[in-house]
Amino acid sequence: MIRRESLLQVLLVGLWVLVVTRVLSLMPPGACWVGWNSDMAIPVLQINDAVINPFRFYYYGQDRLGAWPWMLMQAARPLSGGGWTVHALILWHTLWTCAACFALLRLHRWGGWVLAAAYAALLMVLPGQNVEHMFALGHAFGWQTTAMLVSWWALARMLEALAGPTPVASGARRWGAGAALFAALACWSSPTSGPMLLAFLSVWGLFVAFQGPAGRARWRLLWSVLPVGVGIVTEVILRNRYHHFARKHFGQRYGTNIQMDLGYLGENTHAILERLRTAAPGPWVLVGWGLGLVALAFLVGQARRRTLDTRSDLARLAALTLMFTAGSVANALLTVLVTHVRLNGYEARYLVPTFVFGCLALAMGVLFLLSWVPALRAHMKGLGALLASGLLLGGYVFAREPMPRDPLLEQAYVVANALVEREPGHVLLGGYWDSYLVGALDPLGRIPTVVFKGEYLRTPFWTRDLREGPGAWVVFRREGEEARTATAPPWLIQYGTVLRLAEAHAVLAPPFQVARYVNETRHTVPVRLAPERGFKPCEAGASVTVHFERPVERGLLLVASRTPPEGIEVEAPGADEARLEANLGAWRVHLKGSRPIDQVTLRVRARVESEFCDFYGAALVTGAALDAAPP
């Protein structure tokens, strides 16, 4: 018997290794799930970050994706031999996501093999059809799913121990501690884990309670809620600590809009159902929900007739089908209720847990229906093994084609290597979608990266490096005609730092063009704004006056705004010339006069139709910096 168990364990590990290697074969070097972009790059920045503080508890600048997997890699960075790479993170992510197979195996003595095989087949066959987001580096679904399933397995064992005559001796505390740990990791990965775990628990808890301990002893089953509560409270504490730290050090909470969307429930419901109907594997999920309803009807009917045997395979398969259906529906309901999903166009990626648990409900539902047939009931163990084998073989053989090499990732590597060879430690500045995907690719973390003012800054801790450093790299992504004709702007003003163009084509790796800028803030005259804040450069009649601490006869006034200056009127008393130019978030007012100029007023003559209506301050450049500036 012991030898048979050992052989099964060896078989299990061998099959799991095959699944992992098959999934990894879909991701050759130079490729990345869902494509390489700045969203995927942020976790790569984090795993090589030398600092751990509350702002690092979550994905940079976002409070709904827990960073514990990346913090573990941060802690282990001394063992990496020179920093972690993109593919090291892909390997860790894949191993963790595939490890859910072990938890699924434990949920039923032979049906668990079908669950694990269905999950493995899902990972191998359906990437490319929304489930690939399980492996996307910038998403929490893979981390969240495995943590939830392990927590749920421990919760099920805890419930069984609590239902027995000697809960402590049966390990209720031990299973409860394990469930709490993984519930905390799941909720930290995503706060949506709490409601899904409660949905699982409500189904299985009622199922166990039906034939659980009698009388007052039945109330001890409520202790099973405690591990989920620990997970939810842990996430709330971490998120509050993150908000407090961000507000104290960076001036804002860096929170996500996850408010209830009660005014759009009808519209949201229709949009989510449409996604389920059209986005693979949504139709299979709807079939799984239908089988969940059949399982519910069966359990209720058996309970009403007092014939429900919670120890029978038929009843347990029905309960598992209903449990996975409940988790799948719970996530779908969250997407209906939360504003964030509507504001992001009801993207199918928010339904990934719904897809995964819905497909598992389908697998269990098929087993449940087969077990309901009296002629097949005695052969279900063999049928389950056959079904599991078919799912694994089908998933392995019909796995999707490997992802193609990503040329953007390859060129981003070229740029990153060139930057660290020339000026390691120089700040990299650019648009959100142009900067982080380059800055993340140095494993030694020598490319501190920030984005243009007004875009989503996820690394506010590096703006100080920009202000105090000698200069910056500025990356642009240009293609087609723009790549041949566009030029780097001669001046930039970012986060109060004045940057002068020194080398327009410092690095060229199409579609990337990197320019080198010098920090000229030391050559500026302090200014005072009137009014200090509230200037709207797109609203007719709005005005701001820039007062110079020291009058000048020649200078360059830089105004930080992304609004086009077509409707702007410049008033500069005493100036012979006050010429206005603009590009890339900076207006330039060239000042020259026969007598000192001590102020400039900018007034909006007519309303400007623009995507942006922002103003971030001004700076006056004088002296030697003007002579060194490009024409």
XYZ file of C-alpha atoms in Angstrom:
631
model
C 0.000 0.000 0.000
C 2.835 2.354 0.909
C 4.626 1.525 -2.322
C 1.467 2.218 -4.320
C 1.082 5.616 -2.646
C 4.719 6.422 -3.408
C 4.260 5.493 -7.065
C 1.183 7.733 -7.251
C 3.158 10.607 -5.751
C 5.969 10.113 -8.278
C 3.386 9.968 -11.100
C 1.733 13.124 -9.821
C 4.989 15.098 -9.651
C 6.038 13.801 -13.071
C 2.751 14.870 -14.659
C 2.967 18.267 -12.988
C 6.500 18.784 -14.317
C 5.228 17.924 -17.809
C 2.475 20.527 -17.470
C 4.921 23.188 -16.253
C 7.412 22.500 -19.043
C 4.606 22.547 -21.618
C 3.378 25.921 -20.372
C 6.925 27.301 -20.321
C 7.480 26.015 -23.872
C 4.722 28.386 -24.966
C 6.877 31.278 -23.756
C 10.314 31.136 -25.454
C 13.045 33.686 -24.594
C 12.209 37.054 -26.087
C 8.445 36.599 -25.657
C 6.014 37.743 -22.976
C 2.419 36.888 -22.149
C -0.035 39.499 -23.538
C 2.936 41.467 -24.918
C 5.685 43.518 -23.286
C 4.480 46.883 -22.055
C 4.882 49.150 -19.054
C 2.106 47.428 -17.075
C 4.009 44.147 -17.373
C 7.302 45.892 -16.602
C 6.375 47.297 -13.172
C 6.722 43.927 -11.339
C 10.132 43.455 -12.988
C 11.179 46.827 -11.564
C 9.895 45.739 -8.160
C 11.752 42.428 -7.918
C 15.051 44.304 -8.339
C 14.152 47.163 -5.996
C 16.627 47.443 -3.121
C 14.043 49.106 -0.841
C 11.168 47.470 1.048
C 8.638 49.788 2.677
C 4.818 50.066 2.794
C 4.667 51.628 -0.698
C 6.169 48.360 -1.973
C 3.336 46.316 -0.379
C 1.413 46.720 -3.647
C 2.077 47.046 -7.344
C 3.687 50.483 -7.639
C 1.068 53.206 -7.457
C -1.941 50.877 -7.237
C -3.635 49.485 -4.146
C -5.418 46.425 -5.527
C -2.556 44.148 -6.653
C -0.606 42.774 -3.708
C 3.166 42.606 -4.152
C 4.034 39.695 -1.838
C 5.327 37.470 -4.710
C 7.687 40.243 -5.830
C 8.732 41.061 -2.279
C 9.811 37.426 -1.855
C 12.018 37.824 -4.927
C 13.327 41.111 -3.503
C 14.306 39.305 -0.313
C 15.999 36.533 -2.320
C 17.785 38.926 -4.691
C 21.235 38.291 -3.147
C 20.853 34.702 -4.377
C 20.104 35.772 -7.960
C 23.736 36.317 -8.930
C 23.266 39.794 -10.386
C 19.567 40.618 -10.201
C 16.389 38.993 -11.488
C 15.409 38.943 -15.151
C 12.027 38.992 -16.859
C 12.228 35.253 -17.426
C 13.076 34.515 -13.801
C 9.803 36.208 -12.857
C 7.949 34.294 -15.599
C 9.318 31.019 -14.160
C 8.263 31.884 -10.576
C 4.847 33.019 -11.782
C 4.341 29.824 -13.809
C 5.416 27.493 -10.997
C 3.052 29.158 -8.530
C 0.103 29.239 -10.932
C 0.524 25.570 -11.868
C 0.913 24.572 -8.190
C -2.865 24.959 -7.818
C -3.091 21.449 -9.302
C -1.932 19.975 -5.975
C -4.714 21.707 -4.016
C -7.350 20.625 -6.554
C -6.211 17.013 -6.255
C -7.019 17.051 -2.539
C -10.602 18.233 -2.903
C -11.928 14.776 -3.820
C -10.327 11.336 -3.549
C -10.617 10.563 -7.288
C -12.518 13.516 -8.724
C -9.566 15.695 -7.719
C -7.566 14.173 -10.577
C -10.205 15.404 -13.024
C -10.161 18.869 -11.442
C -6.369 19.104 -11.632
C -6.339 17.796 -15.221
C -9.077 20.248 -16.269
C -7.146 23.129 -14.723
C -3.896 22.036 -16.406
C -5.635 21.671 -19.778
C -7.131 25.124 -19.333
C -3.677 26.620 -18.798
C -2.194 24.834 -21.810
C -4.985 25.217 -24.359
C -6.694 28.494 -23.624
C -3.890 31.028 -23.270
C -4.584 33.461 -26.072
C -8.277 33.360 -25.135
C -8.327 35.521 -21.996
C -7.067 32.824 -19.583
C -3.548 33.849 -20.631
C -3.948 36.699 -18.141
C -3.305 34.058 -15.459
C 0.352 34.341 -16.522
C 0.524 38.065 -17.316
C 3.222 39.623 -15.134
C 1.180 42.724 -14.354
C -1.931 40.843 -13.185
C -2.708 39.043 -9.936
C -4.902 36.228 -11.254
C -2.304 33.436 -11.160
C -1.051 34.364 -7.684
C -4.603 34.852 -6.419
C -6.058 31.616 -7.815
C -3.475 29.252 -6.327
C -3.609 30.979 -2.937
C -7.430 30.770 -2.909
C -7.484 27.084 -3.839
C -4.886 26.139 -1.211
C -6.807 28.177 1.371
C -10.024 26.492 0.345
C -8.500 23.009 0.641
C -7.353 23.866 4.187
C -10.791 25.322 4.996
C -12.500 22.114 3.838
C -10.241 20.061 6.093
C -10.891 22.471 8.958
C -14.647 22.092 8.491
C -14.372 18.309 8.529
C -12.291 18.487 11.718
C -14.796 20.845 13.364
C -17.639 18.513 12.422
C -15.936 15.571 14.116
C -16.164 14.595 17.771
C -12.639 15.853 18.636
C -11.872 19.004 16.572
C -8.548 19.790 18.252
C -7.201 16.278 17.922
C -8.348 16.278 14.274
C -6.177 19.271 13.516
C -8.809 22.028 13.254
C -6.381 24.649 14.565
C -3.593 23.545 12.266
C -5.834 23.569 9.197
C -7.312 26.902 10.284
C -3.855 28.478 10.531
C -2.958 27.232 7.061
C -6.253 28.481 5.671
C -5.692 31.909 7.266
C -2.171 32.199 5.838
C -3.222 31.461 2.272
C -6.431 33.489 2.606
C -4.243 36.445 3.587
C -2.018 35.888 0.529
C -5.088 35.568 -1.717
C -6.757 38.714 -0.343
C -3.459 40.597 -0.482
C -3.121 39.549 -4.145
C -6.604 40.943 -4.827
C -9.400 42.075 -2.482
C -11.860 40.172 -4.703
C -10.557 36.958 -3.109
C -12.485 37.550 0.127
C -15.992 37.427 -1.417
C -15.052 34.384 -3.519
C -13.709 32.510 -0.484
C -16.894 33.350 1.404
C -18.928 32.009 -1.520
C -16.949 28.738 -1.396
C -17.334 28.570 2.368
C -21.087 29.199 2.369
C -21.711 26.223 0.074
C -19.371 23.750 1.728
C -20.186 24.940 5.247
C -23.913 24.295 4.763
C -23.103 20.969 3.143
C -20.985 19.812 6.111
C -23.453 21.256 8.628
C -26.314 19.135 7.249
C -24.889 15.995 8.858
C -22.459 17.711 11.208
C -22.502 17.732 14.985
C -25.919 17.987 16.614
C -27.185 20.697 18.925
C -24.972 23.479 20.176
C -21.863 21.739 18.871
C -22.960 22.675 15.348
C -22.180 26.316 16.100
C -18.478 25.554 16.259
C -18.523 25.272 12.459
C -18.688 29.064 12.436
C -15.025 29.088 13.444
C -14.324 28.314 9.780
C -15.207 31.928 8.950
C -12.268 33.146 11.042
C -9.458 32.298 8.537
C -11.268 34.159 5.742
C -11.840 37.072 8.106
C -8.134 37.092 8.949
C -7.345 37.279 5.231
C -9.731 40.166 4.620
C -8.589 42.139 7.681
C -4.922 41.583 6.817
C -5.468 43.105 3.376
C -7.337 46.075 4.828
C -4.520 46.768 7.310
C -1.851 46.533 4.605
C -3.810 48.778 2.248
C -4.368 51.422 4.946
C -0.677 51.334 5.809
C 0.146 51.774 2.123
C -2.238 54.758 1.803
C -0.833 56.419 4.921
C 2.750 56.016 3.721
C 1.975 57.247 0.191
C 0.095 60.315 1.446
C 2.854 61.189 3.907
C 5.767 60.803 1.494
C 4.242 61.500 -1.932
C 1.237 63.717 -1.213
C -1.515 61.357 -2.408
C -3.057 57.989 -1.527
C -2.394 56.264 -4.854
C -5.768 54.552 -4.482
C -7.928 52.768 -7.057
C -11.526 53.690 -7.785
C -13.389 50.600 -6.575
C -16.574 52.340 -5.514
C -19.958 50.684 -5.900
C -21.482 51.385 -9.318
C -25.124 51.308 -8.254
C -26.297 53.721 -10.927
C -25.198 51.412 -13.763
C -26.194 47.940 -12.533
C -28.437 47.200 -15.512
C -25.905 48.362 -18.062
C -23.091 46.515 -16.270
C -25.066 43.264 -16.080
C -25.839 43.351 -19.795
C -22.181 44.085 -20.672
C -20.785 41.292 -18.464
C -23.280 38.724 -19.798
C -22.335 39.756 -23.318
C -18.675 39.196 -22.460
C -19.499 35.743 -21.126
C -21.444 34.930 -24.266
C -18.752 36.027 -26.709
C -15.352 35.747 -24.961
C -13.789 32.268 -24.729
C -14.233 30.236 -22.585
C -17.373 32.133 -21.535
C -19.910 29.796 -23.211
C -18.403 26.818 -21.369
C -18.673 28.770 -18.135
C -22.391 29.309 -18.720
C -22.788 25.531 -19.169
C -20.905 25.067 -15.891
C -23.337 27.464 -14.191
C -26.230 25.417 -15.569
C -24.746 22.261 -14.062
C -24.331 24.168 -10.814
C -28.078 24.832 -10.785
C -28.726 21.129 -11.409
C -26.420 20.278 -8.486
C -28.260 22.796 -6.284
C -31.615 21.265 -7.184
C -30.266 17.797 -6.390
C -28.842 18.830 -2.998
C -31.972 20.719 -1.982
C -34.201 17.822 -3.049
C -32.115 15.294 -1.134
C -32.030 17.537 1.925
C -35.787 18.043 1.923
C -36.349 14.276 1.720
C -33.786 13.719 4.478
C -31.835 11.387 2.199
C -28.739 13.539 1.668
C -25.591 11.611 2.563
C -22.717 14.106 2.718
C -20.202 11.246 2.694
C -21.340 9.835 -0.648
C -19.366 10.603 -3.794
C -22.525 11.737 -5.603
C -23.363 14.356 -2.965
C -19.766 15.582 -2.671
C -19.455 15.953 -6.434
C -22.694 17.937 -6.464
C -21.427 20.159 -3.642
C -18.104 20.752 -5.426
C -19.956 21.641 -8.633
C -22.083 24.137 -6.740
C -19.081 25.486 -4.852
C -17.110 26.320 -7.999
C -20.232 27.785 -9.575
C -20.692 30.024 -6.529
C -17.100 31.270 -6.753
C -17.440 31.902 -10.482
C -20.718 33.797 -10.069
C -19.318 35.776 -7.106
C -16.524 37.202 -9.250
C -18.965 38.024 -12.065
C -21.163 39.889 -9.564
C -18.137 41.874 -8.376
C -17.462 42.999 -11.941
C -21.051 44.212 -12.137
C -20.883 46.093 -8.836
C -17.503 47.867 -9.096
C -17.005 51.154 -10.969
C -13.463 50.272 -12.010
C -14.631 47.576 -14.449
C -16.999 49.898 -16.326
C -14.390 52.657 -16.523
C -12.046 50.153 -18.199
C -14.523 49.058 -20.855
C -15.627 45.759 -19.256
C -12.382 44.100 -20.355
C -12.590 40.309 -20.335
C -9.516 40.043 -18.101
C -11.648 41.009 -15.082
C -13.577 37.764 -15.655
C -10.542 35.457 -15.458
C -11.554 33.964 -12.040
C -15.062 33.533 -13.432
C -13.649 31.663 -16.425
C -11.382 29.420 -14.334
C -13.900 28.477 -11.626
C -16.686 28.163 -14.187
C -14.639 25.625 -16.172
C -13.879 23.693 -12.968
C -17.618 23.698 -12.198
C -18.168 22.229 -15.677
C -15.618 19.442 -15.050
C -17.184 18.553 -11.698
C -20.666 18.840 -13.135
C -19.884 16.273 -15.822
C -18.579 13.865 -13.166
C -21.670 14.534 -11.052
C -24.016 13.719 -13.938
C -22.106 10.545 -14.779
C -22.242 9.458 -11.123
C -25.988 10.000 -11.137
C -26.370 7.160 -13.661
C -26.759 3.941 -11.590
C -25.068 1.772 -14.214
C -21.935 3.949 -14.160
C -21.723 4.576 -10.437
C -19.601 1.508 -9.699
C -17.123 2.446 -12.429
C -16.674 6.116 -11.648
C -13.114 5.806 -10.390
C -12.050 4.327 -13.719
C -14.128 6.838 -15.668
C -12.567 9.647 -13.672
C -9.058 8.378 -14.456
C -9.992 8.083 -18.136
C -11.432 11.606 -18.209
C -8.399 13.057 -16.400
C -6.043 11.286 -18.818
C -8.004 12.583 -21.806
C -7.928 16.153 -20.486
C -4.183 16.055 -19.847
C -3.376 14.425 -23.169
C -5.695 16.772 -25.056
C -4.265 19.811 -23.292
C -0.704 18.715 -24.048
C -1.314 17.817 -27.693
C -3.626 20.701 -28.562
C -1.770 23.372 -26.603
C -1.710 26.714 -28.352
C 1.196 27.728 -30.561
C 4.180 29.238 -28.727
C 4.120 32.989 -28.335
C 6.193 34.779 -30.993
C 9.277 36.728 -30.028
C 8.306 40.251 -29.047
C 10.349 42.750 -31.112
C 9.464 45.541 -28.701
C 10.986 43.595 -25.800
C 14.122 42.898 -27.830
C 14.582 46.549 -28.773
C 13.866 47.668 -25.217
C 16.732 45.419 -24.097
C 19.015 47.109 -26.644
C 18.121 50.540 -25.251
C 18.486 49.492 -21.601
C 21.919 47.967 -22.195
C 23.077 51.085 -24.055
C 21.926 53.379 -21.245
C 23.713 51.517 -18.453
C 26.893 51.388 -20.513
C 26.902 55.164 -20.977
C 25.454 56.665 -17.792
C 24.394 54.121 -15.126
C 22.185 55.822 -12.546
C 20.895 58.509 -14.929
C 17.119 58.930 -14.605
C 15.015 57.753 -17.555
C 12.031 59.968 -18.406
C 9.270 59.419 -20.947
C 5.627 58.674 -21.584
C 4.036 55.951 -19.473
C 3.976 53.406 -22.310
C 7.525 54.290 -23.433
C 9.557 54.457 -20.227
C 8.948 51.683 -17.715
C 9.215 48.928 -20.316
C 12.844 50.043 -20.865
C 13.820 50.962 -17.308
C 12.777 47.575 -15.910
C 15.227 45.601 -18.032
C 18.424 46.263 -16.085
C 18.614 43.544 -13.380
C 20.958 45.708 -11.310
C 18.379 48.500 -11.077
C 20.595 51.214 -12.563
C 17.850 52.949 -14.567
C 15.567 54.869 -12.171
C 12.476 55.644 -14.243
C 9.770 58.312 -14.064
C 7.117 59.502 -16.517
C 6.194 62.898 -17.911
C 4.250 65.086 -15.518
C 0.527 64.430 -15.835
C 0.891 60.775 -16.807
C 0.497 57.910 -14.330
C 3.609 58.162 -12.179
C 4.126 54.803 -10.447
C 7.589 55.611 -9.065
C 7.298 58.928 -7.175
C 10.321 57.995 -5.061
C 12.574 58.615 -8.082
C 11.506 62.209 -8.839
C 14.081 63.348 -6.290
C 16.799 61.637 -8.353
C 15.629 63.663 -11.345
C 15.748 66.968 -9.453
C 19.155 66.334 -7.889
C 20.846 64.509 -10.757
C 23.057 65.993 -13.492
C 20.572 65.192 -16.228
C 18.234 62.613 -17.689
C 17.609 60.295 -20.580
C 14.313 61.006 -22.350
C 12.841 58.163 -24.385
C 10.408 58.601 -27.274
C 8.696 55.863 -29.261
C 8.220 56.925 -32.852
C 7.247 54.976 -35.942
C 6.576 55.685 -39.612
C 6.788 59.261 -40.794
C 7.080 60.581 -37.244
C 10.329 58.636 -36.749
C 11.861 60.448 -39.756
C 10.612 63.959 -39.037
C 10.104 64.390 -35.282
C 12.817 66.004 -33.211
C 13.488 66.068 -29.492
C 12.286 69.313 -27.846
C 15.108 71.709 -26.934
C 13.774 72.284 -23.406
C 11.651 70.369 -20.899
C 10.348 71.219 -17.456
C 9.426 68.185 -15.376
C 8.706 68.029 -11.623
C 10.235 71.480 -11.228
C 13.409 70.403 -13.014
C 14.598 72.308 -16.091
C 16.178 70.064 -18.724
C 18.151 71.247 -21.768
C 18.702 69.056 -24.817
C 22.370 68.044 -25.131
C 22.224 65.080 -27.546
C 19.151 64.445 -29.678
C 20.046 60.925 -30.857
C 21.974 59.471 -27.930
C 20.503 55.984 -28.523
C 18.592 54.816 -31.593
C 16.855 51.436 -31.590
C 13.645 51.794 -33.613
C 10.974 52.442 -32.528
C 12.875 53.949 -29.588
C 14.786 57.208 -29.762
C 16.580 58.363 -26.623
C 17.824 61.918 -26.132
C 20.223 63.115 -23.451
C 19.300 66.186 -21.418
C 21.276 68.266 -18.937
C 19.799 69.586 -15.686
C 19.903 73.391 -15.887
C 17.811 74.149 -12.799
C 20.799 75.916 -11.228
C 20.564 78.522 -14.009
C 16.992 79.552 -13.178
C 15.619 82.593 -11.383
C 13.011 81.854 -8.684
C 9.479 82.849 -9.704
C 6.171 83.474 -7.932
C 2.775 82.734 -9.455
C -0.352 84.842 -9.054
C -2.668 83.115 -8.445
C -0.554 80.351 -6.944
C -2.862 77.617 -8.251
C -6.048 77.156 -10.234
C -4.905 78.434 -13.670
C -6.832 76.554 -16.401
C -5.062 77.155 -19.743
C -8.048 75.935 -21.783
C -10.707 78.209 -20.239
C -11.407 81.595 -21.825
C -10.457 84.518 -19.572
C -8.142 82.499 -17.326
C -4.792 84.120 -16.577
C -1.656 83.698 -14.524
C 1.139 86.174 -13.835
C 4.694 84.922 -13.328
C 6.710 87.351 -11.133
C 10.493 87.114 -11.308
C 12.477 87.396 -8.086
C 15.150 89.224 -10.077
C 14.398 91.265 -13.244
C 16.174 90.088 -16.407
C 16.839 91.571 -19.827
C 17.054 88.174 -21.508
C 15.533 84.900 -20.481
C 13.472 81.874 -21.404
C 10.235 81.306 -19.494
C 9.254 77.637 -19.437
C 5.636 76.820 -18.606
C 4.680 73.238 -17.794
C 1.396 72.488 -19.552
C 0.159 69.876 -22.031
C -2.542 72.213 -23.374
C -1.869 73.678 -26.857
C -1.096 77.416 -26.521
C -3.120 78.578 -29.541
C -5.390 80.850 -27.510
C -2.696 82.243 -25.209
C -1.831 85.938 -25.141
C 1.528 86.971 -23.641
C 1.995 90.293 -21.815
C 5.578 91.148 -20.809
C 5.965 94.811 -19.741
C 9.300 96.190 -20.883
C 10.026 93.359 -23.336
C 10.958 93.982 -26.961
C 10.329 90.325 -27.722
C 7.979 87.819 -26.024
C 7.750 84.951 -28.508
C 5.685 81.880 -27.572
C 6.496 78.337 -28.773
C 5.407 74.961 -27.495
C 5.911 71.206 -27.752
C 5.727 68.135 -25.504
C 4.260 69.596 -22.359
C 6.277 72.818 -22.247
C 5.550 76.320 -23.534
C 8.599 78.444 -24.211
C 8.386 82.226 -23.975
C 11.557 83.825 -25.385
C 12.086 87.156 -23.597
C 14.355 89.980 -24.673
C 14.193 93.650 -23.730
C 16.166 96.885 -23.597
C 15.163 97.270 -19.976
C 14.688 94.690 -17.195
C 11.587 92.468 -17.330
C 10.129 91.487 -13.954
C 6.909 89.662 -14.877
C 4.968 87.897 -17.630
C 1.209 87.457 -17.791
C -0.367 84.590 -19.746
C -4.019 85.109 -20.634
C -6.394 82.742 -22.452
C -8.211 84.725 -25.164
C -10.593 81.981 -26.319
C -11.506 78.541 -25.080
C -9.135 75.814 -26.250
C -10.527 72.381 -27.086
C -7.945 69.934 -25.804
C -7.653 66.506 -24.205
C -5.618 68.162 -21.453
C -6.188 71.326 -19.431
C -3.324 71.254 -16.967
C -0.693 73.599 -15.574
C 2.207 72.431 -13.417
C 4.242 75.588 -12.821
C 6.895 77.712 -14.519
C 10.641 78.372 -14.491
C 12.798 81.215 -15.842
C 16.115 80.197 -17.445
C 18.911 82.757 -17.740
C 22.652 83.045 -18.198
C 24.999 80.466 -19.700
C 22.270 77.842 -20.148
C 20.684 79.980 -22.901
C 23.942 80.171 -24.835
C 24.381 76.383 -24.680
C 20.827 75.658 -25.833
C 20.240 74.243 -29.337
C 18.895 76.735 -31.881
